[in-house]
Amino acid sequence: MLGTDRREAGGEAEGAPAIIHVENLSFRYYGSEQYALRDVNLVVRRGEFVVLAGRSGCGKTTLLRCLNGLIPNFYEGEMLGRVLVDGMDTRYTPTHILSQAAGMVFQNPDNQLFALSVEADIAFPLENLGFPREIILERINWALKALKIEDLRYRSPFELSGGQKQKVAIASVLAMKPKILLLDEPTSSLDPVSARNLIESIVELNKREGLTIIISEHRLEHLLPHADRLIVMDRGMIVRDGDPRKILRDEDLLVYGVAPPKVSEVARCVNAHRGCLKFEEIPLTVHEFVEKVRRLIG
Amino acid sequence: MISFEDVEYVYPSGVKALDGVSLKIEKGEIVALMGENGSGKTTLLKHLNGLLKPTRGRVVVDGVDTRSATIAELARRVGLVFQNAESMFFSSTVWEEVAFALRNFGYDEMIVRRRVEWALNFMELGDYAESSPFLLSGGEKKRLALAIILAWSPEVIALDEPTTGQDQLQKEKLMQMIRLLKEQGRTIIASTHDVEFVAQLKPRIIVMRRGKVIADGGAEEILLNEDLLRSCNLLPPQIASLTRELGFIGIKPSLKHPREVAKELLDALSRIMRGG
């Protein structure tokens, strides 16, 4: 499943209506002289899978906070420009309404879970918003199923592994039925198998539920094969935005603190030699790389 | 420098986190402790500076049995950087945080100043010298914890998941720092499940599972052993998988640099194409 090419699987996003508009957005946190975001322009279409990369402190987290309204509603500062999420201007829309359009999952699931059972954790925001009991139960069932964690329903979040906790955190966001899922380095504290597993779940949500995904990450090798789009940020600005294969083919992203998958690096080195093998398309997985070599030698 | 002799550790809750661990680490070695979450890596690190003392067996650091030494005595020899860096901060500025240990060890104020400045600049925190440590981002806090250790440079440096939340440039900086400390004769032990980082650093690797050491060897020996890695919830580095999958044209599994792998591949292909 992880080896499949995103475009073979569909690419529903192309031509889909835009769901996020970011227009000339700049933001400076209260008390800071530097702008964390500088004149960012961005349109995300419904169903797109977007990977945000760049150095620590480049503005990825700040941009995500702008997309679910935490900025400017929760974090104080100076905001220029505007952000429209599902047609709503974040400046004039309360966060509890915005969170039903764009849900956010953070780095550390421990900060997001607090109830005595997984079920209660998922139910909490819905109860808070006054949803009727039947709807709440229906949403819990759906969210648990979507993440394949039905078996965790009555467990205490505190006895779960890091990967399980992060799935519960996603389920509790998902229960609000958002159209957009924002994830801020969700795998950073997970071991490699749990991290890959979590990414598979996120890919499923994108494909099966048509959720728009915007995810920031440092480890790209399991994520890029599924991405429609790679956005690289540097010092508060978007410096690259496009098809990950093209971006990786054309330049070394290390100056932006981004480590491309090792197979892509090998392919770039092969191309630099101008020998008997040339990758027109930069491979993002071992499978893609090896298939190209097999085709060459027949 | 460090020896664990049949060490068992049982937490008050009854969980046995170390189960008969025996190992020796020489001065100047770089060691990566790998294994899935909960395998005992952090518990092992906490035995190095006496934060935890063995329930059975013994731990000897630089000739001192940790059971007979106080944490204060051990702290001079062993610096431990926790995964959750915030838990060790208490000063009002980043600068003071780094200076604290140095002053405590009685260094001259001029040396303190020089070392603090150097360590902050090395970890790219110079601009934050006057900020509160608590206002830093996750990755910056981690770098501050590393700057403290770098400035103080104890004999043994234990790092718990040092690459978490760090971008690639910072990881390379961290690698530089580890090599620099090794040059100075320091012994470095880092727990990590960042296989790509370890594949680049190529340290000695100790693999843990359920409180036991199940493998101990060079980077190639461990990271090219796919079955071993999978049994511990680790994935092989991508270069290892790629070179293994290219075995059909005569390439051997390795952790070589992408440039070398590219060259090997082109050589192998031109041999095949010439030979028909």
Coordinates of C-alpha atoms in Angstrom, one line a residue, chain A residues 151-271:
Chain A
D151 CA -10.6 -2.3 20.4
L152 CA -9.2 0.7 22.3
R153 CA -12.7 2.2 23.1
Y154 CA -12.8 1.4 26.8
R155 CA -9.1 1.6 27.5
S156 CA -7.5 4.5 29.5
P157 CA -5.5 6.8 27.2
F158 CA -2.7 6.7 29.7
E159 CA -1.9 3.1 29.3
L160 CA -1.7 3.2 25.5
S161 CA 1.5 3.3 23.4
G162 CA 2.6 6.6 21.7
G163 CA 1.2 5.5 18.4
Q164 CA -2.1 4.4 19.8
K165 CA -2.4 7.7 21.7
Q166 CA -1.8 9.7 18.5
K167 CA -4.5 7.7 16.8
V168 CA -6.9 8.5 19.6
A169 CA -6.0 12.2 19.3
I170 CA -6.8 12.0 15.6
A171 CA -10.1 10.2 16.3
S172 CA -11.2 12.9 18.8
V173 CA -10.5 15.6 16.1
L174 CA -12.2 13.5 13.4
A175 CA -15.3 13.1 15.5
M176 CA -16.0 16.8 14.8
K177 CA -16.3 15.8 11.2
P178 CA -13.9 18.4 9.9
K179 CA -13.2 18.7 6.2
I180 CA -9.6 19.5 6.8
L181 CA -7.1 17.7 9.0
L182 CA -4.1 19.7 10.1
L183 CA -1.2 17.7 11.7
D184 CA 1.9 19.2 13.2
E185 CA 4.7 16.7 13.2
P186 CA 2.4 14.0 14.5
T187 CA 5.0 11.2 14.3
S188 CA 7.9 12.9 16.0
S189 CA 7.8 10.9 19.2
L190 CA 6.9 7.6 17.7
D191 CA 9.2 4.6 16.8
P192 CA 9.6 4.0 13.1
V193 CA 7.0 1.2 12.7
S194 CA 4.4 3.1 14.7
A195 CA 5.2 6.3 12.7
R196 CA 4.7 4.4 9.4
N197 CA 1.5 2.9 10.7
L198 CA 0.1 6.3 11.7
I199 CA 0.9 7.7 8.2
E200 CA -0.9 4.8 6.6
S201 CA -4.0 5.7 8.7
I202 CA -3.8 9.3 7.6
V203 CA -3.4 8.3 3.9
E204 CA -6.6 6.1 4.4
L205 CA -8.5 9.1 5.7
N206 CA -7.5 11.1 2.7
K207 CA -8.4 8.4 0.2
R208 CA -11.5 6.9 1.8
E209 CA -13.1 9.9 3.5
G210 CA -11.8 12.5 1.1
L211 CA -10.3 14.5 3.9
T212 CA -8.0 17.4 3.0
I213 CA -4.7 16.8 4.7
I214 CA -2.0 19.3 5.6
I215 CA 0.8 17.7 7.5
S216 CA 4.2 19.1 8.7
E217 CA 7.0 16.6 9.1
H218 CA 10.8 16.2 9.2
R219 CA 10.8 12.5 8.2
L220 CA 9.6 12.5 4.6
E221 CA 10.4 9.1 3.3
H222 CA 7.0 7.5 4.2
L223 CA 5.0 10.5 3.5
L224 CA 6.0 11.9 0.2
P225 CA 4.9 8.9 -1.9
H226 CA 1.3 9.9 -1.0
A227 CA 1.6 13.6 -1.3
D228 CA 0.0 15.6 -4.1
R229 CA 2.0 18.6 -3.1
L230 CA 5.1 19.5 -1.2
I231 CA 5.4 23.0 0.3
V232 CA 8.8 24.1 1.6
M233 CA 9.0 27.1 4.0
D234 CA 11.9 29.2 5.0
R235 CA 12.0 32.1 7.3
G236 CA 8.2 32.6 7.3
M237 CA 7.9 32.4 3.5
I238 CA 6.8 29.7 1.1
V239 CA 9.9 29.0 -1.1
R240 CA 8.8 25.9 -3.0
D241 CA 5.3 24.6 -3.8
G242 CA 4.5 21.8 -6.2
D243 CA 4.8 18.2 -7.2
P244 CA 7.3 16.6 -4.8
R245 CA 9.0 14.6 -7.7
K246 CA 9.7 17.8 -9.6
I247 CA 10.9 19.7 -6.6
L248 CA 13.2 16.8 -5.6
R249 CA 14.5 16.4 -9.2
D250 CA 15.5 20.0 -9.6
E251 CA 17.3 20.8 -6.4
D252 CA 18.9 19.8 -3.2
L253 CA 16.6 20.8 -0.3
L254 CA 19.1 20.4 2.4
V255 CA 19.6 24.1 2.6
Y256 CA 16.0 24.3 3.8
G257 CA 16.7 21.6 6.4
V258 CA 14.7 19.1 4.5
A259 CA 16.1 15.5 4.0
P260 CA 14.8 14.0 0.9
P261 CA 14.2 10.2 0.9
K262 CA 17.6 8.5 0.4
V263 CA 16.3 6.8 -2.9
S264 CA 15.7 10.2 -4.3
E265 CA 19.2 11.3 -3.4
V266 CA 20.7 8.3 -5.1
A267 CA 18.6 9.0 -8.2
R268 CA 19.8 12.6 -8.3
C269 CA 23.4 11.4 -8.0
V270 CA 22.8 8.9 -10.9
N271 CA 21.4 11.7 -13.0

